Coordinates of C-alpha atoms in Angstrom, one line a residue:
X1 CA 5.8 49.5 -18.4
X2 CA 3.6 46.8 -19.8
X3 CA 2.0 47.9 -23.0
X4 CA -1.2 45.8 -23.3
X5 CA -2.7 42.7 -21.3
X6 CA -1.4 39.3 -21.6
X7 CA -4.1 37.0 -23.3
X8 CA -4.6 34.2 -20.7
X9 CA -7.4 32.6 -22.1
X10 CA -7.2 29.3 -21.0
X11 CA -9.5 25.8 -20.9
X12 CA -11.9 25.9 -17.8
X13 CA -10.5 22.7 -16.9
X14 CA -10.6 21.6 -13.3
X15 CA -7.5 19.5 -13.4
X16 CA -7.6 18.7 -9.7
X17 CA -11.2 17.8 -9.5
X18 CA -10.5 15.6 -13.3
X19 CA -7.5 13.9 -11.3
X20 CA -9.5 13.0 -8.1
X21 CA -12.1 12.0 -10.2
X22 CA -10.2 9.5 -12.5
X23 CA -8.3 7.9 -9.5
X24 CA -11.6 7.3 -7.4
X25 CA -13.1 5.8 -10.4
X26 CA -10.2 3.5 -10.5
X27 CA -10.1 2.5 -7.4
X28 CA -13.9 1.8 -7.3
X29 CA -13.4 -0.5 -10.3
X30 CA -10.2 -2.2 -9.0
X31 CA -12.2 -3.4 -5.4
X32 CA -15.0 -4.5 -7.1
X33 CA -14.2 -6.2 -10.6
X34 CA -11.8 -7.8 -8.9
X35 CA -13.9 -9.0 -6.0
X36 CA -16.8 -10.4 -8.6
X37 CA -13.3 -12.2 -10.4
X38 CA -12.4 -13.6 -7.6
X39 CA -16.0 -14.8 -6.8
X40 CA -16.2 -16.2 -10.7
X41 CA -12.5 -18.0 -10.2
X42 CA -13.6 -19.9 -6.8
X43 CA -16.8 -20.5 -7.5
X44 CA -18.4 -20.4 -11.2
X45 CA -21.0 -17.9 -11.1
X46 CA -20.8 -13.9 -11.2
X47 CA -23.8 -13.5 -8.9
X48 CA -22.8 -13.2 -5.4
X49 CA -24.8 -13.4 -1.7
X50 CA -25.7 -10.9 -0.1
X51 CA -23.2 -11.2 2.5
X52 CA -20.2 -11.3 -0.1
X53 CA -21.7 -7.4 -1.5
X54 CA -21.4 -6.7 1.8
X55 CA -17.9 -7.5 2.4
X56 CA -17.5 -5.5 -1.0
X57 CA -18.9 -2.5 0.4
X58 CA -16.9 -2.4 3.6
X59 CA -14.5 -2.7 1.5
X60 CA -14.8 0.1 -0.3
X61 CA -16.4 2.4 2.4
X62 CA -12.5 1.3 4.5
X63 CA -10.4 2.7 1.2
X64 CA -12.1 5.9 1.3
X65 CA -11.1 6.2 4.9
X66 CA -7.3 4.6 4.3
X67 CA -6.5 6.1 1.3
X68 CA -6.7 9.5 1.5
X69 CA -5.2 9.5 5.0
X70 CA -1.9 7.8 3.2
X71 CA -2.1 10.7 0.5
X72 CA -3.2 8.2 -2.8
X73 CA -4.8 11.2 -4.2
X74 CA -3.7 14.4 -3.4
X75 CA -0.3 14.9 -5.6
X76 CA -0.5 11.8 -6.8
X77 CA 1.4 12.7 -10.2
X78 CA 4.3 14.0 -8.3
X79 CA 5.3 10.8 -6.6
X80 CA 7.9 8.4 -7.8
X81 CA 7.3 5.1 -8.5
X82 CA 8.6 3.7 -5.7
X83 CA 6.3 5.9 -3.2
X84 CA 3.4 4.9 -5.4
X85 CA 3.8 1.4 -5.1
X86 CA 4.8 1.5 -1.7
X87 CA 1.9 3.6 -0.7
X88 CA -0.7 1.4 -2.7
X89 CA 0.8 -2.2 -0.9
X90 CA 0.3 -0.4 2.3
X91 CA -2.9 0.8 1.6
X92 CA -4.5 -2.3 0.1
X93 CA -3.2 -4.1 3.0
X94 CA -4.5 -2.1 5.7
X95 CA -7.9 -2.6 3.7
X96 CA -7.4 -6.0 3.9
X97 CA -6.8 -6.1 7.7
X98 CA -9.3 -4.0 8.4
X99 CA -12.0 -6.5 7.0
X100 CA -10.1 -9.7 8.4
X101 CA -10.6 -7.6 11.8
X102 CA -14.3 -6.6 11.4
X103 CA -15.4 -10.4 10.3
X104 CA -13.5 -11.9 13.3
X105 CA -15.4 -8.9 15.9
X106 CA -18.9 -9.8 14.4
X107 CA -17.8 -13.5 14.1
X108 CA -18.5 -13.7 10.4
X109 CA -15.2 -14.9 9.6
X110 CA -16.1 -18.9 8.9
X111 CA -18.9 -17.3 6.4
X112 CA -16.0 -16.1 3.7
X113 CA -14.4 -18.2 1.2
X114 CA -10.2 -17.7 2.6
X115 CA -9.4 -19.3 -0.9
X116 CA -12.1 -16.2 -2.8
X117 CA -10.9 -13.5 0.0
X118 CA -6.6 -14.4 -1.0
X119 CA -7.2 -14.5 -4.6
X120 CA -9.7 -11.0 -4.1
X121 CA -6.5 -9.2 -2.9
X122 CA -4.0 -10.9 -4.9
X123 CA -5.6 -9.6 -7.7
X124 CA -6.7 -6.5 -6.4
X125 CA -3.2 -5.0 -5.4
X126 CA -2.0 -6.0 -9.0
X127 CA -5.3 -4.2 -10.6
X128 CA -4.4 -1.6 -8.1
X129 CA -1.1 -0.7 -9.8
X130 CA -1.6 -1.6 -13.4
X131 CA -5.4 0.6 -12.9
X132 CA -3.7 3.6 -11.2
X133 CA -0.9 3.2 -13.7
X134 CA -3.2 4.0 -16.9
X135 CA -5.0 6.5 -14.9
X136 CA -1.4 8.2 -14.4
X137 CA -0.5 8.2 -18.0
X138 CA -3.7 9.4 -18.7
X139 CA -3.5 12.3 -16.4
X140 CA -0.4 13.5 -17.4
X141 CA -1.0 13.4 -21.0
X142 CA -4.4 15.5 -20.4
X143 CA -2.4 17.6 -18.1
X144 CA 0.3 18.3 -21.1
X145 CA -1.6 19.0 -23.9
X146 CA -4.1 21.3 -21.4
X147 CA -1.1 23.6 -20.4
X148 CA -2.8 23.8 -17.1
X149 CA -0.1 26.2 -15.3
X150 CA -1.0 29.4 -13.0
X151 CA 1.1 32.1 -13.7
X152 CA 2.8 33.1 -10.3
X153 CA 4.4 36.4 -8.4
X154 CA 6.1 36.1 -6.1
X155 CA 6.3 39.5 -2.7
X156 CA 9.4 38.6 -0.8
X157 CA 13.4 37.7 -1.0
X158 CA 16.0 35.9 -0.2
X159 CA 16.0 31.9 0.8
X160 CA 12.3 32.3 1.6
X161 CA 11.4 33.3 -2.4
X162 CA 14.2 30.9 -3.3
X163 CA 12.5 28.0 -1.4
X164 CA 8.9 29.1 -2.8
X165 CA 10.8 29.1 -6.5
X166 CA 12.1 25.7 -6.1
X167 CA 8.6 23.9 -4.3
X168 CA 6.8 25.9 -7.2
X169 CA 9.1 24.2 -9.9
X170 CA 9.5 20.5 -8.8
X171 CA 6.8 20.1 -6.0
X172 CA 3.6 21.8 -7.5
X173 CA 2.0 19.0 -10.1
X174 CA 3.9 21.2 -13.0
X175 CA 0.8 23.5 -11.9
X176 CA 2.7 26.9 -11.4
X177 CA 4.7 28.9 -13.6
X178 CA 7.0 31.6 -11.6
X179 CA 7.2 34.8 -13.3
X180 CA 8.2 37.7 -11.3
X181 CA 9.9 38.2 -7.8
X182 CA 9.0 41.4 -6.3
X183 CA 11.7 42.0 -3.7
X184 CA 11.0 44.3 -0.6
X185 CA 14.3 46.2 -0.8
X186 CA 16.3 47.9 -3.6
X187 CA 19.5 45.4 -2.6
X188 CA 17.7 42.8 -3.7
X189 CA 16.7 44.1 -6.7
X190 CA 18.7 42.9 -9.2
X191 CA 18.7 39.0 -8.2
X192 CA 18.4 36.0 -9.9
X193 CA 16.5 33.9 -7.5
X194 CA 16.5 30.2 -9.4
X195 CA 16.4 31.4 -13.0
X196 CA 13.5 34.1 -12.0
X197 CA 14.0 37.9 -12.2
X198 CA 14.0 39.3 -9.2
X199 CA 13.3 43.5 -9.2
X200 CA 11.3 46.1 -8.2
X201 CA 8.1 47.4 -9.7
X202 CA 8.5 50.8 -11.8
X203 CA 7.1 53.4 -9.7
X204 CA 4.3 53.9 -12.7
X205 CA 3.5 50.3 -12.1
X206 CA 1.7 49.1 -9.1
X207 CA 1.3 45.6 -8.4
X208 CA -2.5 45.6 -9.3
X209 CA -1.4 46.7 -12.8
X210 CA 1.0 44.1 -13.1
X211 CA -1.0 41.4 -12.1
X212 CA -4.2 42.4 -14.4
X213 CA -1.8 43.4 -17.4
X214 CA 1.1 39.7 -17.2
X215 CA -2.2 37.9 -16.7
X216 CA -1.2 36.4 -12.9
X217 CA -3.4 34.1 -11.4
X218 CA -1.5 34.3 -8.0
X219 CA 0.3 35.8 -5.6
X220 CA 2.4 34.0 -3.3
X221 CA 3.5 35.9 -0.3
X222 CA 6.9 34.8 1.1
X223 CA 7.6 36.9 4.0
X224 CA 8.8 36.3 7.9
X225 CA 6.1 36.6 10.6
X226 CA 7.0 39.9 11.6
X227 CA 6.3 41.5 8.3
X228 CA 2.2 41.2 8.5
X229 CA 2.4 45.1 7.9
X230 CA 4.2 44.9 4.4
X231 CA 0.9 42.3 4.0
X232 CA -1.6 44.5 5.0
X233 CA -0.3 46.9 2.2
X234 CA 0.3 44.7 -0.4
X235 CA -3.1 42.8 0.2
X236 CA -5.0 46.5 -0.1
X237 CA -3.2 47.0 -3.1
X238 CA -4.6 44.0 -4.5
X239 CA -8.4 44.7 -3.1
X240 CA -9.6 45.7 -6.5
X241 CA -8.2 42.5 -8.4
X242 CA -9.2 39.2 -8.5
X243 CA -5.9 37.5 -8.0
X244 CA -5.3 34.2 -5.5
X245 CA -3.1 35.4 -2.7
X246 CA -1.0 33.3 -0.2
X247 CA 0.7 34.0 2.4
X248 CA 3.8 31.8 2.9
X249 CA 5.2 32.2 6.3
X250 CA 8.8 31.5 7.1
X251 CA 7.5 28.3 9.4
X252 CA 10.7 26.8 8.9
X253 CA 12.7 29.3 11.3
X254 CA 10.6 28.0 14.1
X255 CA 10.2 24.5 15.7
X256 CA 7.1 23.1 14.4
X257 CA 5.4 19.7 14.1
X258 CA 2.8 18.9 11.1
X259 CA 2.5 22.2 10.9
X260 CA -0.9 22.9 9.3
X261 CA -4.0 25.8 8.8
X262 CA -7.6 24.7 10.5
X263 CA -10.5 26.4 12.0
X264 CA -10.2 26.4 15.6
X265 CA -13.9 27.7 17.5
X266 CA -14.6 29.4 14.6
X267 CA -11.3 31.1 13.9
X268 CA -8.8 30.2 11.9
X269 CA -5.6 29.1 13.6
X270 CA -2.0 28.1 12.2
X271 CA -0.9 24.8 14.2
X272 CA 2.7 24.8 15.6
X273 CA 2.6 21.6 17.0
X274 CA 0.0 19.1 16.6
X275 CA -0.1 14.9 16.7
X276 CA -0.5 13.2 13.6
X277 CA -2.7 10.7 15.8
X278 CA -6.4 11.6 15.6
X279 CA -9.1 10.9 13.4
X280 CA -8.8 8.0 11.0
X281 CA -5.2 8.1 11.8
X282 CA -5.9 7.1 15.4
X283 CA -8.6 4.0 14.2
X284 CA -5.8 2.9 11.3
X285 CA -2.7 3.0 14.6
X286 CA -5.3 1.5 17.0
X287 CA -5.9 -1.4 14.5
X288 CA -2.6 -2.0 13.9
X289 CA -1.5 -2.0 17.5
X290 CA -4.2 -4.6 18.8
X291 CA -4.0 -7.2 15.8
X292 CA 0.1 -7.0 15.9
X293 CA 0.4 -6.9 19.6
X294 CA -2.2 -10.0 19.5
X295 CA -0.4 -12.0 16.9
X296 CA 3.0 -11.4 18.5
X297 CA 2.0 -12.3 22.2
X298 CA -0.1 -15.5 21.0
X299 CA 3.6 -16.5 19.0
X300 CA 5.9 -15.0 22.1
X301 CA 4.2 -16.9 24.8
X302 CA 6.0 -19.6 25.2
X303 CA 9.4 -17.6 25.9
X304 CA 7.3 -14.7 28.1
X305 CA 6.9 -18.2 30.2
X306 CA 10.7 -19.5 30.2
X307 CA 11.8 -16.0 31.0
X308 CA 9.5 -15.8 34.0
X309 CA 10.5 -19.0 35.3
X310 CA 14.3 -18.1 34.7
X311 CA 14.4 -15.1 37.0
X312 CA 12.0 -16.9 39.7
X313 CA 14.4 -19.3 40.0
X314 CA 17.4 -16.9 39.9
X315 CA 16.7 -14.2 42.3
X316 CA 14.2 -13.8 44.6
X317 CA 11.0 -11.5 43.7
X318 CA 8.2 -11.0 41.2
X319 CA 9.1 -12.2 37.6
X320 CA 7.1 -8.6 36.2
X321 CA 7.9 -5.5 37.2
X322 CA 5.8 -2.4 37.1
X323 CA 7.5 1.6 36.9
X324 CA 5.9 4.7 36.5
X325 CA 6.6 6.2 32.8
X326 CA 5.1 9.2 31.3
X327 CA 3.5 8.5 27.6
X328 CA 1.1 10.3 25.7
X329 CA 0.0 13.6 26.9
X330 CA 1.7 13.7 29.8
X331 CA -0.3 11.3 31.3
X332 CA 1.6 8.7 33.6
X333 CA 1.1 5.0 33.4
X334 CA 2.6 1.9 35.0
X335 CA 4.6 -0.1 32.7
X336 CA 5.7 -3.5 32.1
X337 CA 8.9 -5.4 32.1
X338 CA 10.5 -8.5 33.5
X339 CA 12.7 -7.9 36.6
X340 CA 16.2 -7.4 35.9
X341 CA 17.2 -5.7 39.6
X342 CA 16.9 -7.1 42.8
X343 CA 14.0 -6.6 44.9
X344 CA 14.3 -2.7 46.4
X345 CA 17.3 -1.9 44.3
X346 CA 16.6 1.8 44.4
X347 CA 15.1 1.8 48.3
X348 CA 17.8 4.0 49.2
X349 CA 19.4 5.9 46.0
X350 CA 15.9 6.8 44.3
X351 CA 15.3 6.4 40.2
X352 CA 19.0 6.9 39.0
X353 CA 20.4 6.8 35.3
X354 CA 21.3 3.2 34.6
X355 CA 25.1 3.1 34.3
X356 CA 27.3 -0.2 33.4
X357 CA 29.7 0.1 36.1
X358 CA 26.8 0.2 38.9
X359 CA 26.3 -3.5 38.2
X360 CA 22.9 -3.2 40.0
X361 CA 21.2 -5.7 37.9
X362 CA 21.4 -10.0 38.1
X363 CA 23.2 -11.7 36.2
X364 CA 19.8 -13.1 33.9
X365 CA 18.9 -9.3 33.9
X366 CA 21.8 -8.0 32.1
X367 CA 21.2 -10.5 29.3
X368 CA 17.6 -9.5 29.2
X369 CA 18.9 -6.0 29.5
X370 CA 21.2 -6.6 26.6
X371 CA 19.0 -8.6 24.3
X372 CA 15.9 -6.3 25.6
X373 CA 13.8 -9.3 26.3
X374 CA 13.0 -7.4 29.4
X375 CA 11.1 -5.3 27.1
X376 CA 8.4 -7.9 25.8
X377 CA 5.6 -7.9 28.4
X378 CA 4.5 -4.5 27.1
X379 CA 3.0 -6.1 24.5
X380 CA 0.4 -6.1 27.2
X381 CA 0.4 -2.2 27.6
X382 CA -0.6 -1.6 23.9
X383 CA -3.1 -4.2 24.3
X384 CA -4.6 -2.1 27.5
X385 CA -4.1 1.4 25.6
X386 CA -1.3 2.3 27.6
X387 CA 1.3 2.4 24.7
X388 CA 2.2 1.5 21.1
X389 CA 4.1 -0.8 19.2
X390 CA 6.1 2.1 17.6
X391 CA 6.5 5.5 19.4
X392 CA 9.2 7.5 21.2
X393 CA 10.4 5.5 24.2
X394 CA 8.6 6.7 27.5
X395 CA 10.8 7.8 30.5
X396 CA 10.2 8.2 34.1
X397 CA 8.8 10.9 36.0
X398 CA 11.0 12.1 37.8
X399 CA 13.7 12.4 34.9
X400 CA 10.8 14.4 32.1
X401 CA 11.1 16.6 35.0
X402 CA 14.3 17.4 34.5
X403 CA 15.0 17.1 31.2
X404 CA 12.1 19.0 29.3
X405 CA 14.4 22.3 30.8
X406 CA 17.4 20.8 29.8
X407 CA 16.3 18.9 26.1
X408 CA 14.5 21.5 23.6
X409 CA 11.4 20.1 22.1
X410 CA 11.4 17.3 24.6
X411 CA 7.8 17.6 25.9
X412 CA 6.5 17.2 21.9
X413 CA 7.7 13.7 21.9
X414 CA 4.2 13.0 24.1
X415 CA 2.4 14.1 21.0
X416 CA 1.7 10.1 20.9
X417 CA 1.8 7.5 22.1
X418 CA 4.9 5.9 24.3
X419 CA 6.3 2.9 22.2
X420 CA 8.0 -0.4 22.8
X421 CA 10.3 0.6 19.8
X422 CA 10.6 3.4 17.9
X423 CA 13.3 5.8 14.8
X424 CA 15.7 6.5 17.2
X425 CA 16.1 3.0 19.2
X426 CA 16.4 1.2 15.1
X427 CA 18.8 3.8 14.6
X428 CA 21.1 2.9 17.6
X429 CA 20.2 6.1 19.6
X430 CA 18.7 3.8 22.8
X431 CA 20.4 3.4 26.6
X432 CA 22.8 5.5 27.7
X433 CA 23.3 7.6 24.5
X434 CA 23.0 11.2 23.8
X435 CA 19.5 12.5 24.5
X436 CA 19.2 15.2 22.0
X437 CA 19.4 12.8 19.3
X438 CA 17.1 10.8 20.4
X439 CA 14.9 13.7 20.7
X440 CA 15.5 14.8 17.4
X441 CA 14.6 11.4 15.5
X442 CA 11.6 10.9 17.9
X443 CA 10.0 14.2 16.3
X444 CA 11.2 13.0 13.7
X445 CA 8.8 10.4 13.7
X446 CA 5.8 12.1 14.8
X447 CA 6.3 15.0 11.6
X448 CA 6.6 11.9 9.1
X449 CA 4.3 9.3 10.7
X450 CA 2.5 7.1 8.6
X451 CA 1.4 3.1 8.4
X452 CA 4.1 2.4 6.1
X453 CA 6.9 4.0 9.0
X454 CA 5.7 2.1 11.4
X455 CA 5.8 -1.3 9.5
X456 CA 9.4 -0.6 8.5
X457 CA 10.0 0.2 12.0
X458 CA 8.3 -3.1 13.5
X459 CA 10.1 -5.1 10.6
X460 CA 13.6 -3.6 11.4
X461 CA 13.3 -3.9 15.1
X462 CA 14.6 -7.3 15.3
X463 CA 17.7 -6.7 13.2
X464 CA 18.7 -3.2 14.7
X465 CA 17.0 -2.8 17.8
X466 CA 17.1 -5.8 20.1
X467 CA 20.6 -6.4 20.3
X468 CA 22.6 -3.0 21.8
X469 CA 25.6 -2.1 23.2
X470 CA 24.5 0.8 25.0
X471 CA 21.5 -1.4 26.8
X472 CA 22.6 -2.3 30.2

């Protein structure tokens, strides 16, 4: 039994709040001293109109919107490198097309500088880095020489305690310190779960005493679901202390999607399955789709044109082509795509899995089928709402019928949005291929959404996704 209380005296520090603190302060001073450089470089003078501040302030008001959204602050010290610079390019340039966006909708576009507003970024994403940089070092040197670690025990065994161990150790900021597992069993009490003993509290020593007399600052509760009544006792054991509980489900043996605690009317509510599109994650993915689906039909216009007049002149029939799909919600909407059948193809044998040897389509068709130019016009359905660039692939009704009782987890890919391309499709799981893979990469997707996916989806859609050998 423990003989006398641990001494953990320790600096009143808020670490988090000093972190947040220090990176919003750099940030602040990155937008704007480089803004007021730029001004000085283009035009000789530090004082700027009213309508440049302005710009700043947007500015500045968009980056506390994009930011956080694309995690810049929260665990920032635990990131590589890579994922830092990564996440601060994609963040500094959504900022940057957010503002090109909101001058062209209130036509104040030809009042800016281009030659002040390039250099303003330019040097703003490399004061970005080197800024956030400093602001690094300086965190973890204050973080080191604090000792800012919460001494941690641990009510559970097995993989879920080993799990908590290891996300406690690598994943938590160098903020926790594991100290004791208390297993629920007497077979588990003499593990060694990662390097942490793992046994059972002396019968003269309840867990209360333990707590107050190791000095613990938390305990983590790692326990399945169905063990809310070992909880209940442990949590009334612990009434008379002042100790941070958690309770750390076993999520993980369930299928879940961004899995996440809220208040729901009032109560609070564990999300199972939940889109990652809403909020300022639905502005930043509407942005996106209506500038690139803008850009691309204004350079792609000239071939939507040649295709048209290739398959008038082919076959007889409308160039476009419009099917029932099912996208977001489970709403159904009419989609787009050049005609690669003839005319009442499926009058008599209804929709029908596409299959090479039924040779239904024309001969331009298959190449359009192939190359998946057939597949451009629904440019136009993100630019109605319909779709996005980058989702799961929609499918028809009569087939999501089907296959959400055949397909586990197939209904969650209408979380969002349908997609012209999406993971699975760069990934070569498109046409007649096996559904469940698809399926899997397509939630995927919608657990790890971000900005940055998506662009490295829209970029690698070219090289892996146009040309397939499954498309027919």
């Amino acid at each position: 039994m423990l003989k006398a209380r641990v001494d953990r005296r320790r600096p009143t520090l808020d670490y988090n709040l000093l972190a947040y603190g220090i990176l919003i302060a750099s940030d602040i001073t990155t937008i704007l001293g480089s803004g007021y450089l730029a001004y000085f470089l283009r035009f000789g003078a530090w004082t700027m109109p009213p309508h440049y501040r302005s710009a700043l302030a947007i500015a500045l008001i968009t980056s506390f919107v994009i930011f956080p959204n694309l995690r810049l602050y929260a665990g920032w010290l635990n990131k590589p490198v890579w994922i830092r610079l990564q996440s601060l390019i994609l963040g500094w340039g959504a900022v940057a097309l957010a503002l090109i966006t909101i001058a062209y909708m209130v036509k104040e576009s030809e009042s800016y500088s281009r030659l002040w507003f390039g250099t303003w970024f330019l040097l703003g994403g490399i004061a970005l880095n080197l800024l956030r940089g400093l602001a690094t070092h300086l965190l973890a040197r204050i973080r080191a020489s604090q000792g800012v670690r919460r001494r941690v025990v641990i009510v559970g065994q097995g993989a879920i305690a080993e799990r908590a161990i290891w996300h406690a150790h690598h994943h938590g900021d160098g903020s926790f310190k594991v100290c004791r597992v208390v297993p629920l069993d007497y077979d588990q009490s003499t593990a060694n779960l990662g390097g942490i003993e793992s046994r059972l509290l002396s019968k003269r020593v309840s867990l209360a005493n333990f707590v107050e007399r190791a000095g613990i600052d938390e305990v983590w509760f790692c326990l399945a679901l169905r063990d809310e009544h070992v909880l209940r006792d442990f949590q009334s054991r612990l009434a008379h202390t002042a100790v941070t509980q958690r309770f750390m489900p076993d999520i993980d043996a369930y299928r879940v999607l961004r899995s996440q605690i809220t208040e729901v009317a009032g109560l609070t509510s564990l999300n199972l399955n939940t889109s990652p599109i809403f909020g300022a994650n639905r502005a930043l993915k509407t942005i996106e789709d209506l500038v690139l689906s803008a850009l691309i039909l204004a350079l792609i216009s000239p071939l939507l044109a040649v295709i048209a007049i290739a398959i008038k002149l082919t076959s007889a029939g409308p160039a476009l082509y419009k099917q029932q799909r099912v996208g977001w919600n489970g709403q159904e909407f009419r989609m787009l795509k050049f005609r690669t059948m003839p005319v009442h193809a499926e009058a008599e044998s209804g929709p029908v899995w596409m299959d090479p040897s039924s040779n239904r389509t024309t001969r331009l068709g298959q190449l359009l089928r192939h190359t998946s130019l057939d597949e451009l016009p629904q440019f136009i359905n993100v630019i109605k709402g319909d779709m996005s660039i980058v989702g799961p692939r929609p499918e028809r009704p009569a087939f999501v019928g089907q296959l959400k009782h055949e397909v586990p987890g197939y209904m969650q890919k209408h979380l969002v949005k349908a997609g012209i391309t999406g993971l699975a499709q760069i990934n070569g799981w498109r046409g007649n291929t096996d559904l469940r893979k698809r399926i899997e990469w397509d939630l995927y997707y919608i657990e790890h959404w971000s900005l940055w996916l998506d662009l490295k989806i829209i970029v690698l859609t070219p090289f892996k996704g146009f040309m397939n050998e499954h498309a027919y």
